PDB file of C-alpha atoms in Angstrom:
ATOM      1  CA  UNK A   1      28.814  11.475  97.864  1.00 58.00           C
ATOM      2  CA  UNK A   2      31.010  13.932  95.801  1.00 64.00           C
ATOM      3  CA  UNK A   3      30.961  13.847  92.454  1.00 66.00           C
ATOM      4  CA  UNK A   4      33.683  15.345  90.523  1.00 70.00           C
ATOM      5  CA  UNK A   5      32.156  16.371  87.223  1.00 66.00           C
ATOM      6  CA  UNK A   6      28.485  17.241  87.071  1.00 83.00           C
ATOM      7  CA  UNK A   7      28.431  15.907  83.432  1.00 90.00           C
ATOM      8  CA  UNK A   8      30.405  13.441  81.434  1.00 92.00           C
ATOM      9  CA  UNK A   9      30.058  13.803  77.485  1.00 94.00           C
ATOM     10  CA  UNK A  10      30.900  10.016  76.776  1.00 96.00           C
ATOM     11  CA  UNK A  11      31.945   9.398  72.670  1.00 96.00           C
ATOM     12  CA  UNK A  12      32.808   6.034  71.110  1.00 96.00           C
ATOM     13  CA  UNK A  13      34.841   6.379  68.155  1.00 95.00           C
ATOM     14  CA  UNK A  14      36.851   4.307  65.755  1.00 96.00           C
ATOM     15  CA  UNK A  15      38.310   5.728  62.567  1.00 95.00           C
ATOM     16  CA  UNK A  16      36.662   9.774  62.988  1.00 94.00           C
ATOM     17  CA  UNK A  17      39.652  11.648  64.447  1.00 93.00           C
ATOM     18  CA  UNK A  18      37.854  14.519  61.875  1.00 92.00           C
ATOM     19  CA  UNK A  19      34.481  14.619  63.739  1.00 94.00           C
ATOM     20  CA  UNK A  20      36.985  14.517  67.396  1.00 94.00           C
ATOM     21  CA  UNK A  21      38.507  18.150  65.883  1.00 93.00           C
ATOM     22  CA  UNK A  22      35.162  19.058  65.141  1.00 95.00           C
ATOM     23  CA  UNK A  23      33.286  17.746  68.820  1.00 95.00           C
ATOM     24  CA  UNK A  24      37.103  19.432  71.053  1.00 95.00           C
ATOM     25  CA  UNK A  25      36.472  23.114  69.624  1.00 96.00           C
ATOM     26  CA  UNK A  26      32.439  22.558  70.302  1.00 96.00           C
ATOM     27  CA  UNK A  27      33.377  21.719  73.913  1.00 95.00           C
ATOM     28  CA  UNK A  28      35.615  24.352  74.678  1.00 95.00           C
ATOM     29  CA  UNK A  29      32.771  26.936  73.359  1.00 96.00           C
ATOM     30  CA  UNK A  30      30.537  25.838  75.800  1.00 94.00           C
ATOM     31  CA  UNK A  31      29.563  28.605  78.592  1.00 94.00           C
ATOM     32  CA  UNK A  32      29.067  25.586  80.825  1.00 90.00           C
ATOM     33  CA  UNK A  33      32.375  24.288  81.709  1.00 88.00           C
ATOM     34  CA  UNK A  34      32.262  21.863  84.759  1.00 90.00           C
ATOM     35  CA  UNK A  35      32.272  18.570  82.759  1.00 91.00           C
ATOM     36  CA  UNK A  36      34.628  15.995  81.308  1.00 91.00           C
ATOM     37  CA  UNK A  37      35.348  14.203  78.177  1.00 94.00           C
ATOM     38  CA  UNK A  38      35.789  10.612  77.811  1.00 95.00           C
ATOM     39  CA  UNK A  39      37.002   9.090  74.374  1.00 95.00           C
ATOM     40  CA  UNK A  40      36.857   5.418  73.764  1.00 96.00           C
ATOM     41  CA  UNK A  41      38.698   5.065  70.859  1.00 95.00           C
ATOM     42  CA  UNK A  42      38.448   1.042  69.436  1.00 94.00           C
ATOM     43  CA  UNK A  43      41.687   1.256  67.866  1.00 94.00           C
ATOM     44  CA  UNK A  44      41.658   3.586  65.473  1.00 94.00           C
ATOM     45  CA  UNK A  45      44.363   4.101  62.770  1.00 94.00           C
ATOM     46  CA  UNK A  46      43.682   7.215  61.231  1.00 93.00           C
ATOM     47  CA  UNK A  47      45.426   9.360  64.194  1.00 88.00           C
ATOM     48  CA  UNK A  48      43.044   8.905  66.710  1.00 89.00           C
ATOM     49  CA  UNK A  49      44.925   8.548  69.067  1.00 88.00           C
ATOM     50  CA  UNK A  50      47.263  11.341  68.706  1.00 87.00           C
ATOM     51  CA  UNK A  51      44.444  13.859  69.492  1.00 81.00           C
TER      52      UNK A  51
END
């Protein structure tokens, strides 16, 4: 089996496109890097989406 990320960080969100900013430049700090970010976004309309 071959797994393309060892880790997924998984985040739900409707309406927090603030706490998104916030959680993208924690990520990108991280000194482990093989991992990927899924956003479920329930329709937001606070610009969401545009991040």
């Amino acid at each position: 089996m071959d797994f393309r990320h060892k880790i997924t960080v998984f985040t739900p969100t409707y309406n927090r496109a603030y706490i998104l900013e916030n959680l993208y430049r924690s990520l990108q700090r991280q000194s482990f890097t093989d991992f990927e970010w899924l956003v479920v976004d329930d329709g937001s309309s606070d610009g969401t989406k545009a991040l």
